[in-house]
Structures are given as C-alpha cells and as structure tokens.
Amino acid sequence: MKKLSGIFLVFFAYCYVIYDCLKIFKVEHSVVMEFETIIGLEVHAQLLTASKIFCGCSTQFGEHPNHLTCPVCLGMPGVLPVLNRKVVELTIRTALATHCKIAHYSQFARKNYFYPDLPKGYQISQYELPIARNGFIEIELEGYRNPKKIGINRIHMEEDAGKLLHELDGSESDYSYVDFNRTGVPLMEIVSEPHINSPDEAAEYLKTLRSILQYLDVCDGNMEQGSFRCDANISLRPKGFAGLGTKVELKNMNSFRHVMRALEYEAQRQAAVLESGGSITQETRLWNVEQGRTESMRTKEEAHDYRYFPDPDLVLLVIEKTWTDAIRETMPELPSPKKQRFIKQYSIPEYDAAIITGTRQLADYFEACVSRGPQPKTVSNWIMGDVLRHVSDTRQINQFPVTPAHLAEMILMVEQGTISGKIAKIVFEDMVVTGKMPQAVVKEKGLVQVSDATTLEKTIQDVLDANGDQVAQYRQGREKVFGFLVGQVMKATKGKANPQVVNELLRKKLAGS
C-alpha cells in the first residue's frame, strides 16, 4: 500500500511539472504573439503642370469627360510621346527637398496591364532606373523629443490612367463609363521604406510630405480631387523578429483620417488571423468607408506580372549636374527650417509656429504682417483665432479681404491705444465684409477709443452714483465687484473707453471717496 502511495505521489509530482512547463510555454507563446506593425507608403502626387507628361493636352480638373484628350495620350497607332521638361524639374525639386540622390541617367519603362481606363494597354512609368533614390524626410511625433527619420526608397515619374465612372449625371447606371481626361496627367510616385510603425506615424508622414510638396509648388495636395493619393503596404511581425511579414496593399483612402482608420483595422485583422494560427495572403484590399473595414480586391501582383521593359519611344533621360544646381538655387525655405526660424526670430511658441508654417501662403501672410511693425505674438494670436476662423483653406489666404496690411494696421491701432481690443473685433469683422482699411472703418463708425481723463471721470462718477450698493460692497473688501463696475463704465461708453485708463481712474475714485 505504501509502495502504491509512493507511485501516486511521483505521478502527481510529474503531472505538476508538466503543468508548470505548459504554463511557461503559454507565457512564452503569448510574448511571441506580440506583433510589431510595419508600414510602407506609396504616394502618387499629381504635378502642377499646365499640360500632360507626354503631350500638350491640358491638365485642368473638372472638364467634361473626354474633352482633354489627343491621339498621343489615347495611344493611337503611329504617335510618339515627347517628355514635358517641367515634369522633370518638379521631380528634381522634390528629390532635393527629400535628400535623395538624383540619377545621372534615368529611363522610362512600360508597365503592362489591361484595364478599361488604360487606353494603350500599358502605363509609361519608371522601373529599374528611376530618377531618384535613397532619401528621407523627418517627422515630428507628439511625446518624442527628437524627430523620426523615414527613408525614401525611390521617386519616379509616370503617367496617370483614366477614370471609370459608375454614375451618370449623379444617378447610378447599369453601365460603367470611361473618362480619359486624366490619362497622361503627370504623376510623381514617392515610395517610402518600411520604417513606419503605426497609423499615427503614417498620417504624420503624409502630412509632412504634402506640406513639403505644397511649399515647393510641386503638387496642390488635394486628396479629395485625387491629386495626392496614397497606397499603403502593411504587415505584422513578432516583436524582436528581424524579417518582414506578408504584406497587404491598401487602396481607396482619400483622407488622412481614412488612412489611419484603414491601417488600424488592417493591423487588427492581421493580428487576429495570425493569433488563430492562420496565414496572411498577399493581396490588394480596398477600404470600405461606409462599413469601416478593408475588403479583398485581388491577389497582389509582383513586378514580373507587369512585364516591365524600356519604352522604345523614349530616349534615356540624362540629368546634368548644372541642371540640378540651377534648380537647387530656386528652392524655397521648407516647413521644418522655417518653423525653427519663426520660433527663434519671432519668439513665438512652437505650437504657434507649427500652425503658421503649415502652408507657405500662411507663413508668408504672417511675415508680411509682422514686417509692418506689430508684435509677432499678437499677430500670431489673431491669425490662429479670427483669421483661420474665416479661412478654412490657408492656401487661399491671398484671396482673404483682410490683407497683411489690414491686419497690421488694426493691431498697431490697438497697441497705440487708438482702439480697444474689443473694438478691434468689430473692426475686423467689418473688414472681412467690406475690405476697407481699419482707419476708414473706425472713422465711419466712430469707434475711436476714449482716453480723455476728464470725459471718463464724469462717466465713472455717474456709474458710481447709480451703483451705490456695489460701491459699498467693494469698500467692504469684495474685490470682485470692481470688475462689475468696470463693465458698467465700458457699457456706458459703448466699449470705447480705454480699459487701462478706466481701471486707474476708477480705483482712484473708489479710494478717495
């Protein structure tokens, strides 16, 4: 019996050891299943040229379907493409701004695939010999002291395809229609390295890149009109693992918010598949905005599926150093260095500088205003408050009725005591509507600030006489009543009284009576 008990004890001890080992394995297994998100972005930016990349057709947006086409962009037999020099210049500007190495020799290739909106049956792009490689941009992330560097793998030029329309005159149709207006519009594709590790980083990368392109006057950055488009490649890998997981391409994201939501959803979807023991299929998925999820579109093609080969109708593109140097001389100050300069030169907070340098036009507006004499921080406050309340798209601030001259003159009138800050609000709104200079508005409406002591003393005495109870409360130590009495004086003068003078005279009156 004792021998049997000993056997049972050994057995239970053995089971306990196995159970303990299983717990350890489970803990280790859960650690392995913690994933790191790896994201690479492919941005297609429509270049700001008047004509298409290989023909003279206009690139204007919003024309009637198929009105901006010719035999060249439609790929008719016997036609030959001619490269638009402006396209190359704008691409070189972008390469310089993103610290890329510009190739001396660059070559166009045919990317072959068959789709109804591709009239030639191939797209003229670049493959083995792109115009630029190996660059980077830096993004600033909240909570991090130093910026993060995101590598640029390559930049190349290509032509856009047409557009399929599934509606006619705003109504759903039983047929799909093809609009070739966009065919041949010049695009620049900017391919990042897989250095992005979260949807937030992806959004910040896109915002930073778009701002750079807008500063360069290379692309207007309009995502809704499709002139700044993004495809994302996303994969997961176990934390600490050096390799890359199977990537999935995401399309149909036309805003920063949609990019973030699509990446968040896809990361969660892939994690669920891997945790359940499944495997990720390399494919292209579309972002369904209405349902908030990604949906499979097709299996992902490899480069060999497109059967790239050099375009026989286009000669090798040679970029001389003298051409690059000449373009470098015309480069504007870019957003990041401009932001740092504003902080140092104008002593404004980093938050203010980040907003004001968000677009080149708004930054120019700020500097034009400051150059006329008002305090930079006061200018910054007005721009971030009242100006941006009226100007939703800061690229169009040059069309705003309140010019830098208007705003500077009005602020100087406040600083000189001609009008009060409260009156300035009235003047500003009038300028928005009429476009008149502030002095004219003040004169027409009789808004000049009252600073004359004799005039104000009489008004103050009238207010004290009419508010005896509040005067008694103040003299009993209730300091808050003082603000009420100031308000009554301002009300009696219709906001025209100089607040500083009112404060001084009112305290003297209350102390001396």
Coordinates of C-alpha atoms in Angstrom, one line a residue:
M1 CA 0.0 0.0 0.0
K2 CA 2.9 2.3 0.9
K3 CA 4.5 1.4 -2.5
L4 CA 1.3 2.3 -4.3
S5 CA 1.1 5.7 -2.5
G6 CA 4.6 6.4 -3.4
I7 CA 3.8 5.8 -7.1
F8 CA 0.8 8.1 -6.9
L9 CA 3.0 10.8 -5.3
V10 CA 5.6 10.5 -8.1
F11 CA 2.8 10.6 -10.7
F12 CA 1.2 13.7 -9.3
A13 CA 4.6 15.4 -9.0
Y14 CA 5.3 14.5 -12.6
C15 CA 1.9 16.0 -13.7
Y16 CA 2.7 19.2 -11.7
V17 CA 6.0 19.6 -13.5
I18 CA 4.3 19.1 -16.9
Y19 CA 1.6 21.6 -15.9
D20 CA 4.2 24.1 -14.9
C21 CA 6.1 23.7 -18.2
L22 CA 2.9 24.2 -20.1
K23 CA 2.3 27.5 -18.2
I24 CA 5.8 28.6 -19.1
F25 CA 5.2 27.7 -22.7
K26 CA 1.9 29.6 -22.7
V27 CA 3.6 32.7 -21.3
E28 CA 6.5 32.5 -23.8
H29 CA 4.0 31.8 -26.6
S30 CA 2.0 35.0 -25.7
V31 CA 5.2 37.0 -25.8
V32 CA 6.0 35.8 -29.3
M33 CA 2.5 36.7 -30.4
E34 CA 3.0 40.4 -29.6
F35 CA 3.3 42.0 -33.0
E36 CA 5.0 45.0 -34.5
T37 CA 3.3 46.9 -37.3
I38 CA 5.4 47.6 -40.4
I39 CA 4.1 50.1 -42.9
G40 CA 5.4 51.4 -46.2
L41 CA 3.6 54.1 -48.2
E42 CA 3.4 54.8 -51.9
V43 CA 2.3 58.3 -52.6
H44 CA 1.2 59.5 -56.1
A45 CA 1.4 63.2 -56.4
Q46 CA -0.1 65.0 -59.4
L47 CA 2.4 67.6 -60.6
L48 CA 1.4 71.2 -61.1
T49 CA 2.0 71.5 -64.9
A50 CA -0.3 73.1 -67.4
S51 CA 0.0 70.2 -69.8
K52 CA 0.3 66.4 -69.6
I53 CA 3.5 64.5 -69.3
F54 CA 3.9 63.3 -73.0
C55 CA 1.5 65.6 -74.9
G56 CA 0.1 69.2 -74.9
C57 CA -3.3 68.4 -73.5
S58 CA -4.5 70.5 -70.5
T59 CA -4.4 69.0 -67.0
Q60 CA -7.3 71.2 -65.8
F61 CA -9.6 69.5 -63.3
G62 CA -13.3 69.3 -63.7
E63 CA -13.7 69.5 -67.5
H64 CA -16.4 67.5 -69.3
P65 CA -15.4 63.8 -69.8
N66 CA -13.1 63.1 -72.7
H67 CA -12.6 66.8 -73.7
L68 CA -8.9 66.9 -72.8
T69 CA -7.5 64.1 -75.0
C70 CA -5.5 63.7 -78.1
P71 CA -4.1 60.8 -80.2
V72 CA -0.9 60.8 -78.1
C73 CA -2.5 60.3 -74.6
L74 CA -5.1 58.0 -76.1
G75 CA -2.2 55.8 -77.5
M76 CA -3.3 55.9 -81.2
P77 CA -1.1 54.0 -83.7
G78 CA 1.9 55.9 -85.0
V79 CA 2.0 58.6 -82.4
L80 CA 5.2 59.4 -80.3
P81 CA 5.4 60.7 -76.8
V82 CA 7.5 63.8 -76.0
L83 CA 8.6 64.3 -72.4
N84 CA 7.4 67.5 -70.6
R85 CA 10.6 69.3 -69.2
K86 CA 8.6 70.8 -66.4
V87 CA 7.7 67.4 -65.0
V88 CA 11.4 66.6 -64.7
E89 CA 12.2 69.9 -63.0
L90 CA 9.4 69.5 -60.4
T91 CA 10.6 65.9 -59.7
I92 CA 14.1 67.1 -59.2
R93 CA 12.9 69.8 -56.8
T94 CA 11.2 67.1 -54.7
A95 CA 14.2 64.9 -54.8
L96 CA 16.4 67.7 -53.5
A97 CA 13.9 68.5 -50.7
T98 CA 13.8 64.9 -49.6
H99 CA 17.6 64.4 -49.6
C100 CA 17.5 61.9 -52.5
K101 CA 20.4 61.0 -54.8
I102 CA 19.5 62.1 -58.3
A103 CA 20.5 59.7 -61.0
H104 CA 22.6 60.9 -63.9
Y105 CA 20.8 58.5 -66.2
S106 CA 17.1 57.8 -65.9
Q107 CA 14.9 55.6 -68.1
F108 CA 11.2 55.2 -68.8
A109 CA 9.6 51.8 -68.9
R110 CA 6.3 50.3 -70.0
K111 CA 4.2 48.8 -67.2
N112 CA 1.9 46.3 -69.0
Y113 CA -1.6 45.6 -67.7
F114 CA -5.0 45.6 -69.2
Y115 CA -7.8 47.7 -67.7
P116 CA -10.6 49.7 -69.3
D117 CA -9.2 53.1 -68.2
L118 CA -5.7 52.4 -69.7
P119 CA -6.1 53.1 -73.4
K120 CA -2.6 51.9 -74.5
G121 CA -2.7 48.7 -72.6
Y122 CA 0.4 49.8 -70.7
Q123 CA 1.4 52.7 -68.5
I124 CA 4.6 54.7 -69.1
S125 CA 6.4 54.7 -65.8
Q126 CA 10.0 54.0 -64.5
Y127 CA 11.3 50.8 -63.1
E128 CA 15.0 49.8 -63.0
L129 CA 16.4 53.3 -63.5
P130 CA 14.2 55.8 -61.5
I131 CA 15.1 59.5 -61.3
A132 CA 15.9 59.5 -57.6
R133 CA 16.7 57.1 -54.8
N134 CA 17.8 56.8 -51.1
G135 CA 16.4 59.9 -49.4
F136 CA 14.5 60.6 -46.3
I137 CA 12.1 63.0 -44.5
E138 CA 11.8 63.6 -40.8
I139 CA 8.5 63.6 -38.9
E140 CA 7.8 65.1 -35.5
L141 CA 5.7 62.9 -33.2
E142 CA 3.9 64.1 -30.1
G143 CA 5.7 62.9 -26.9
Y144 CA 9.0 62.4 -28.6
R145 CA 11.9 64.9 -28.2
N146 CA 13.7 64.0 -31.5
P147 CA 12.1 63.7 -35.0
K148 CA 11.9 60.2 -36.6
K149 CA 13.6 59.7 -40.0
I150 CA 11.6 57.9 -42.6
G151 CA 13.6 56.6 -45.6
I152 CA 12.6 57.3 -49.2
N153 CA 13.3 54.3 -51.3
R154 CA 12.7 55.9 -54.7
I155 CA 11.0 58.7 -56.6
H156 CA 9.9 58.2 -60.2
M157 CA 7.8 59.8 -62.9
E158 CA 4.8 58.2 -64.6
E159 CA 1.6 59.0 -66.4
D160 CA -1.9 58.7 -64.8
A161 CA -4.6 56.4 -66.1
G162 CA -8.2 57.4 -66.9
K163 CA -11.1 57.2 -64.6
L164 CA -14.1 54.8 -64.5
L165 CA -17.5 56.4 -63.8
H166 CA -20.2 54.2 -62.4
E167 CA -22.8 57.1 -62.3
L168 CA -24.1 59.4 -64.9
D169 CA -25.4 62.8 -64.0
G170 CA -25.4 61.8 -60.4
S171 CA -27.5 58.7 -60.8
E172 CA -26.4 55.1 -60.6
S173 CA -26.1 53.4 -64.0
D174 CA -26.3 49.9 -65.4
Y175 CA -23.1 50.6 -67.2
S176 CA -19.6 51.9 -66.4
Y177 CA -18.2 54.8 -68.4
V178 CA -14.6 55.8 -69.1
D179 CA -13.3 59.4 -68.8
F180 CA -9.8 59.7 -70.4
N181 CA -9.3 63.3 -69.3
R182 CA -6.9 62.2 -66.6
T183 CA -5.0 59.9 -68.9
G184 CA -1.4 61.1 -69.3
V185 CA -1.6 63.6 -66.4
P186 CA 1.9 63.7 -64.9
L187 CA 2.4 61.8 -61.6
M188 CA 5.3 61.5 -59.3
E189 CA 5.4 58.3 -57.2
I190 CA 7.3 58.6 -53.8
V191 CA 7.9 55.2 -52.3
S192 CA 8.9 55.1 -48.6
E193 CA 11.0 52.5 -46.8
P194 CA 9.0 50.3 -44.4
H195 CA 10.1 52.5 -41.5
I196 CA 6.6 53.4 -40.3
N197 CA 5.3 51.6 -37.2
S198 CA 1.8 53.0 -36.5
P199 CA -1.2 54.6 -38.2
D200 CA -0.3 57.9 -36.4
E201 CA 3.2 57.8 -37.9
A202 CA 1.7 57.1 -41.3
A203 CA -0.6 60.1 -41.1
E204 CA 2.2 62.4 -39.8
Y205 CA 4.5 61.2 -42.7
L206 CA 1.8 62.1 -45.2
K207 CA 1.1 65.5 -43.7
T208 CA 4.8 66.3 -43.7
L209 CA 5.3 65.1 -47.3
R210 CA 2.3 67.0 -48.5
S211 CA 3.4 70.2 -46.8
I212 CA 6.8 69.9 -48.5
L213 CA 5.2 69.4 -51.9
Q214 CA 3.0 72.4 -51.4
Y215 CA 5.9 74.6 -50.3
L216 CA 7.7 73.5 -53.5
D217 CA 4.7 74.4 -55.7
V218 CA 5.0 70.8 -57.0
C219 CA 1.6 69.5 -56.0
D220 CA -1.6 71.1 -54.6
G221 CA -2.0 68.2 -52.2
N222 CA -5.8 67.9 -52.8
M223 CA -6.7 64.4 -51.6
E224 CA -10.4 64.8 -52.5
Q225 CA -9.7 65.5 -56.1
G226 CA -7.1 62.8 -56.3
S227 CA -4.0 64.9 -56.8
F228 CA -2.4 63.5 -53.7
R229 CA -3.1 59.8 -53.4
C230 CA -1.8 57.1 -51.1
D231 CA -1.5 53.3 -51.2
A232 CA -0.2 51.6 -48.1
N233 CA 1.6 48.3 -47.6
I234 CA 1.2 46.8 -44.1
S235 CA 2.4 43.7 -42.5
L236 CA 2.9 42.4 -39.0
R237 CA 5.9 40.6 -37.5
P238 CA 6.6 39.2 -34.0
K239 CA 8.3 41.7 -31.8
G240 CA 12.1 41.2 -31.9
F241 CA 11.9 39.4 -35.3
A242 CA 14.2 40.9 -38.0
G243 CA 12.4 39.8 -41.1
L244 CA 9.2 41.1 -42.7
G245 CA 5.7 39.5 -42.6
T246 CA 3.5 39.0 -45.6
K247 CA 2.3 42.4 -46.8
V248 CA -1.1 43.6 -47.8
E249 CA -1.7 46.6 -50.0
L250 CA -4.5 49.0 -49.1
K251 CA -6.2 51.3 -51.6
N252 CA -9.1 53.8 -51.8
M253 CA -8.0 56.1 -48.9
N254 CA -8.7 59.7 -49.8
S255 CA -8.0 61.5 -46.5
F256 CA -5.6 61.3 -43.6
R257 CA -8.4 60.0 -41.3
H258 CA -9.3 57.2 -43.8
V259 CA -5.6 56.2 -44.0
M260 CA -5.4 55.9 -40.2
R261 CA -8.7 54.0 -39.8
A262 CA -7.8 51.6 -42.7
L263 CA -4.4 50.8 -41.2
E264 CA -5.8 50.4 -37.7
Y265 CA -8.4 48.0 -39.0
E266 CA -6.0 46.0 -41.1
A267 CA -3.5 45.7 -38.3
Q268 CA -6.2 44.2 -36.0
R269 CA -7.4 41.9 -38.8
Q270 CA -4.0 40.5 -39.5
A271 CA -3.2 40.1 -35.8
A272 CA -6.5 38.1 -35.4
V273 CA -5.6 35.8 -38.3
L274 CA -2.1 35.1 -37.0
E275 CA -3.2 34.5 -33.5
S276 CA -5.7 32.0 -34.6
G277 CA -2.9 30.1 -36.4
G278 CA -3.8 31.3 -39.9
S279 CA -1.6 32.9 -42.5
I280 CA -1.8 36.2 -44.3
T281 CA -2.5 36.3 -48.1
Q282 CA -0.5 38.8 -50.2
E283 CA -3.3 40.7 -51.8
T284 CA -4.7 44.2 -52.5
R285 CA -7.6 45.3 -50.3
L286 CA -10.0 48.3 -50.6
W287 CA -11.0 50.5 -47.7
N288 CA -14.8 50.4 -47.4
V289 CA -15.6 53.8 -45.9
E290 CA -19.2 53.2 -45.1
Q291 CA -18.6 49.9 -43.3
G292 CA -15.3 50.8 -41.8
R293 CA -13.4 47.8 -42.9
T294 CA -11.0 46.5 -45.6
E295 CA -12.2 44.1 -48.3
S296 CA -10.3 41.9 -50.7
M297 CA -9.9 43.3 -54.2
R298 CA -7.4 41.0 -55.9
T299 CA -4.3 39.0 -55.2
K300 CA -1.2 41.2 -55.2
E301 CA 0.8 41.3 -58.4
E302 CA 4.6 41.0 -58.4
A303 CA 6.8 43.1 -60.6
H304 CA 7.2 40.3 -63.2
D305 CA 3.4 40.3 -63.7
Y306 CA 3.7 43.7 -65.3
R307 CA 6.4 42.6 -67.8
Y308 CA 8.4 45.9 -67.5
F309 CA 10.7 46.7 -70.3
P310 CA 12.3 50.0 -71.5
D311 CA 10.0 52.2 -73.5
P312 CA 11.3 52.2 -77.1
D313 CA 9.7 55.5 -78.0
L314 CA 11.6 57.5 -75.2
V315 CA 15.3 58.0 -75.1
L316 CA 17.4 57.7 -72.0
L317 CA 17.0 60.8 -69.8
V318 CA 20.3 62.5 -68.9
I319 CA 20.3 64.9 -66.0
E320 CA 23.4 67.1 -65.9
K321 CA 24.7 68.5 -62.6
T322 CA 24.4 72.0 -63.9
W323 CA 20.7 71.5 -64.3
T324 CA 20.3 70.1 -60.8
D325 CA 22.4 73.0 -59.4
A326 CA 20.3 75.6 -61.2
I327 CA 17.1 74.1 -59.7
R328 CA 18.7 74.0 -56.2
E329 CA 19.2 77.7 -56.4
T330 CA 15.5 78.3 -56.7
M331 CA 14.5 76.1 -53.7
P332 CA 12.3 77.8 -51.1
E333 CA 12.7 77.6 -47.4
L334 CA 11.0 74.4 -46.4
P335 CA 8.5 73.9 -43.5
S336 CA 10.7 72.5 -40.8
P337 CA 13.6 75.0 -41.0
K338 CA 11.0 77.8 -41.4
K339 CA 9.3 76.7 -38.2
Q340 CA 12.5 76.7 -36.3
R341 CA 13.4 80.1 -37.6
F342 CA 10.0 81.5 -36.6
I343 CA 10.4 80.2 -33.1
K344 CA 13.9 81.8 -32.8
Q345 CA 13.4 85.0 -34.8
Y346 CA 9.9 86.0 -33.6
S347 CA 9.8 84.4 -30.1
I348 CA 6.5 82.6 -30.7
P349 CA 5.7 79.2 -29.2
E350 CA 6.4 76.0 -31.1
Y351 CA 2.6 75.4 -31.3
D352 CA 2.0 78.7 -33.0
A353 CA 4.9 78.3 -35.4
A354 CA 3.7 74.8 -36.4
I355 CA 0.3 76.1 -37.4
I356 CA 1.6 79.2 -39.1
T357 CA 4.1 77.4 -41.2
G358 CA 1.6 74.7 -42.1
T359 CA 1.4 76.2 -45.5
R360 CA 3.8 78.5 -47.4
Q361 CA 1.0 81.0 -48.0
L362 CA 0.0 81.4 -44.3
A363 CA 3.7 81.7 -43.3
D364 CA 4.1 84.5 -45.9
Y365 CA 1.0 86.2 -44.6
F366 CA 2.4 86.2 -41.1
E367 CA 5.8 87.6 -42.1
A368 CA 4.2 90.3 -44.3
C369 CA 2.1 91.4 -41.3
V370 CA 4.9 91.3 -38.8
S371 CA 7.2 93.3 -41.2
R372 CA 4.8 96.3 -40.8
G373 CA 5.5 96.7 -37.1
P374 CA 3.0 94.9 -34.8
Q375 CA 4.2 92.4 -32.1
P376 CA 4.7 88.9 -33.6
K377 CA 2.8 87.1 -30.8
T378 CA -0.2 89.4 -31.2
V379 CA -0.2 88.8 -35.0
S380 CA 0.1 85.0 -34.3
N381 CA -2.9 85.2 -31.9
W382 CA -5.1 87.0 -34.5
I383 CA -4.1 84.6 -37.3
M384 CA -4.8 81.4 -35.3
G385 CA -8.0 82.8 -33.9
D386 CA -10.0 85.2 -36.1
V387 CA -8.2 84.8 -39.4
L388 CA -8.3 81.0 -39.5
R389 CA -12.0 81.1 -38.4
H390 CA -12.7 82.6 -41.8
V391 CA -10.1 80.9 -43.9
S392 CA -10.5 77.1 -43.9
D393 CA -8.0 76.5 -46.7
T394 CA -4.9 78.5 -45.8
R395 CA -3.5 78.1 -49.3
Q396 CA -6.2 80.6 -50.4
I397 CA -5.4 83.2 -47.8
N398 CA -4.1 85.5 -50.6
Q399 CA -7.8 85.9 -51.5
F400 CA -8.8 86.9 -48.0
P401 CA -10.1 90.5 -47.8
V402 CA -8.2 91.2 -44.7
T403 CA -4.7 91.5 -46.1
P404 CA -1.5 91.7 -44.0
A405 CA -1.6 95.5 -44.4
H406 CA -5.2 95.5 -43.0
L407 CA -4.3 93.3 -40.0
A408 CA -1.1 95.0 -39.2
E409 CA -2.7 98.5 -39.2
M410 CA -5.5 97.3 -37.0
I411 CA -3.2 95.7 -34.4
L412 CA -1.0 98.8 -34.4
M413 CA -4.1 100.9 -33.6
V414 CA -4.7 98.7 -30.6
E415 CA -1.1 98.9 -29.5
Q416 CA -1.1 102.7 -29.8
G417 CA -4.4 103.0 -27.8
T418 CA -6.5 104.3 -30.7
I419 CA -9.0 101.4 -30.4
S420 CA -9.5 98.8 -27.7
G421 CA -9.2 95.0 -28.2
K422 CA -12.9 94.7 -28.1
I423 CA -13.4 97.3 -30.7
A424 CA -10.8 95.6 -32.8
K425 CA -13.1 92.6 -33.1
I426 CA -15.8 94.8 -34.5
V427 CA -13.3 96.4 -36.9
F428 CA -12.0 93.0 -38.1
E429 CA -15.5 91.6 -38.9
D430 CA -16.3 94.8 -40.9
M431 CA -13.0 94.4 -42.9
V432 CA -13.9 90.8 -43.7
V433 CA -17.2 92.0 -45.3
T434 CA -16.1 95.3 -46.8
G435 CA -12.4 95.0 -47.4
K436 CA -12.0 98.6 -46.1
M437 CA -8.8 99.6 -44.2
P438 CA -9.2 99.7 -40.4
Q439 CA -8.8 103.5 -40.1
A440 CA -11.7 104.0 -42.5
V441 CA -13.9 101.6 -40.5
V442 CA -13.0 103.3 -37.2
K443 CA -13.7 106.7 -38.6
E444 CA -17.0 105.8 -40.3
K445 CA -18.4 104.0 -37.2
G446 CA -16.9 106.5 -34.6
L447 CA -15.0 103.8 -32.8
V448 CA -12.0 105.8 -31.6
Q449 CA -11.1 104.8 -28.1
V450 CA -11.9 107.3 -25.4
S451 CA -8.8 108.0 -23.2
D452 CA -9.5 111.6 -22.1
A453 CA -9.5 111.6 -18.3
T454 CA -12.0 114.4 -17.9
T455 CA -14.6 112.7 -20.1
L456 CA -14.1 109.4 -18.4
E457 CA -14.2 110.8 -14.8
K458 CA -17.7 112.1 -15.4
T459 CA -18.9 108.7 -16.8
I460 CA -17.2 106.9 -13.9
Q461 CA -18.9 109.2 -11.3
D462 CA -22.3 108.5 -13.0
V463 CA -21.7 104.8 -12.7
L464 CA -20.7 105.0 -9.0
D465 CA -23.8 107.1 -8.3
A466 CA -26.1 104.6 -9.9
N467 CA -24.5 101.6 -8.2
G468 CA -24.2 102.6 -4.5
D469 CA -24.7 99.1 -3.2
Q470 CA -21.8 97.7 -5.3
V471 CA -19.6 100.6 -4.2
A472 CA -20.3 99.8 -0.5
Q473 CA -19.5 96.1 -1.1
Y474 CA -16.2 96.9 -2.8
R475 CA -15.2 99.1 0.2
Q476 CA -16.0 96.2 2.5
G477 CA -13.4 94.2 0.7
R478 CA -15.3 92.4 -2.1
E479 CA -12.7 92.9 -4.9
K480 CA -14.8 91.0 -7.5
V481 CA -17.2 93.9 -7.6
F482 CA -14.5 96.0 -9.2
G483 CA -14.9 94.1 -12.4
F484 CA -18.6 94.7 -12.4
L485 CA -18.1 98.5 -12.1
V486 CA -15.5 98.4 -14.9
G487 CA -18.0 96.6 -17.1
Q488 CA -20.7 99.3 -16.4
V489 CA -18.3 102.0 -17.5
M490 CA -17.5 100.1 -20.7
K491 CA -21.2 99.6 -21.3
A492 CA -21.9 103.3 -20.8
T493 CA -19.1 104.2 -23.3
K494 CA -20.3 101.5 -25.7
G495 CA -16.9 99.8 -25.4
K496 CA -14.9 102.9 -26.5
A497 CA -13.3 103.6 -23.1
N498 CA -9.6 102.9 -22.7
P499 CA -9.7 99.9 -20.2
Q500 CA -6.3 100.8 -18.7
V501 CA -7.4 104.4 -18.1
V502 CA -10.8 103.3 -16.7
N503 CA -9.1 101.0 -14.2
E504 CA -6.7 103.7 -12.9
L505 CA -9.4 106.4 -12.6
L506 CA -12.0 104.0 -11.1
R507 CA -9.6 102.9 -8.3
K508 CA -8.7 106.5 -7.5
K509 CA -12.4 107.4 -7.3
L510 CA -13.2 104.4 -5.0
A511 CA -10.2 105.1 -2.8
G512 CA -10.7 108.8 -2.5
S513 CA -14.5 109.0 -1.8

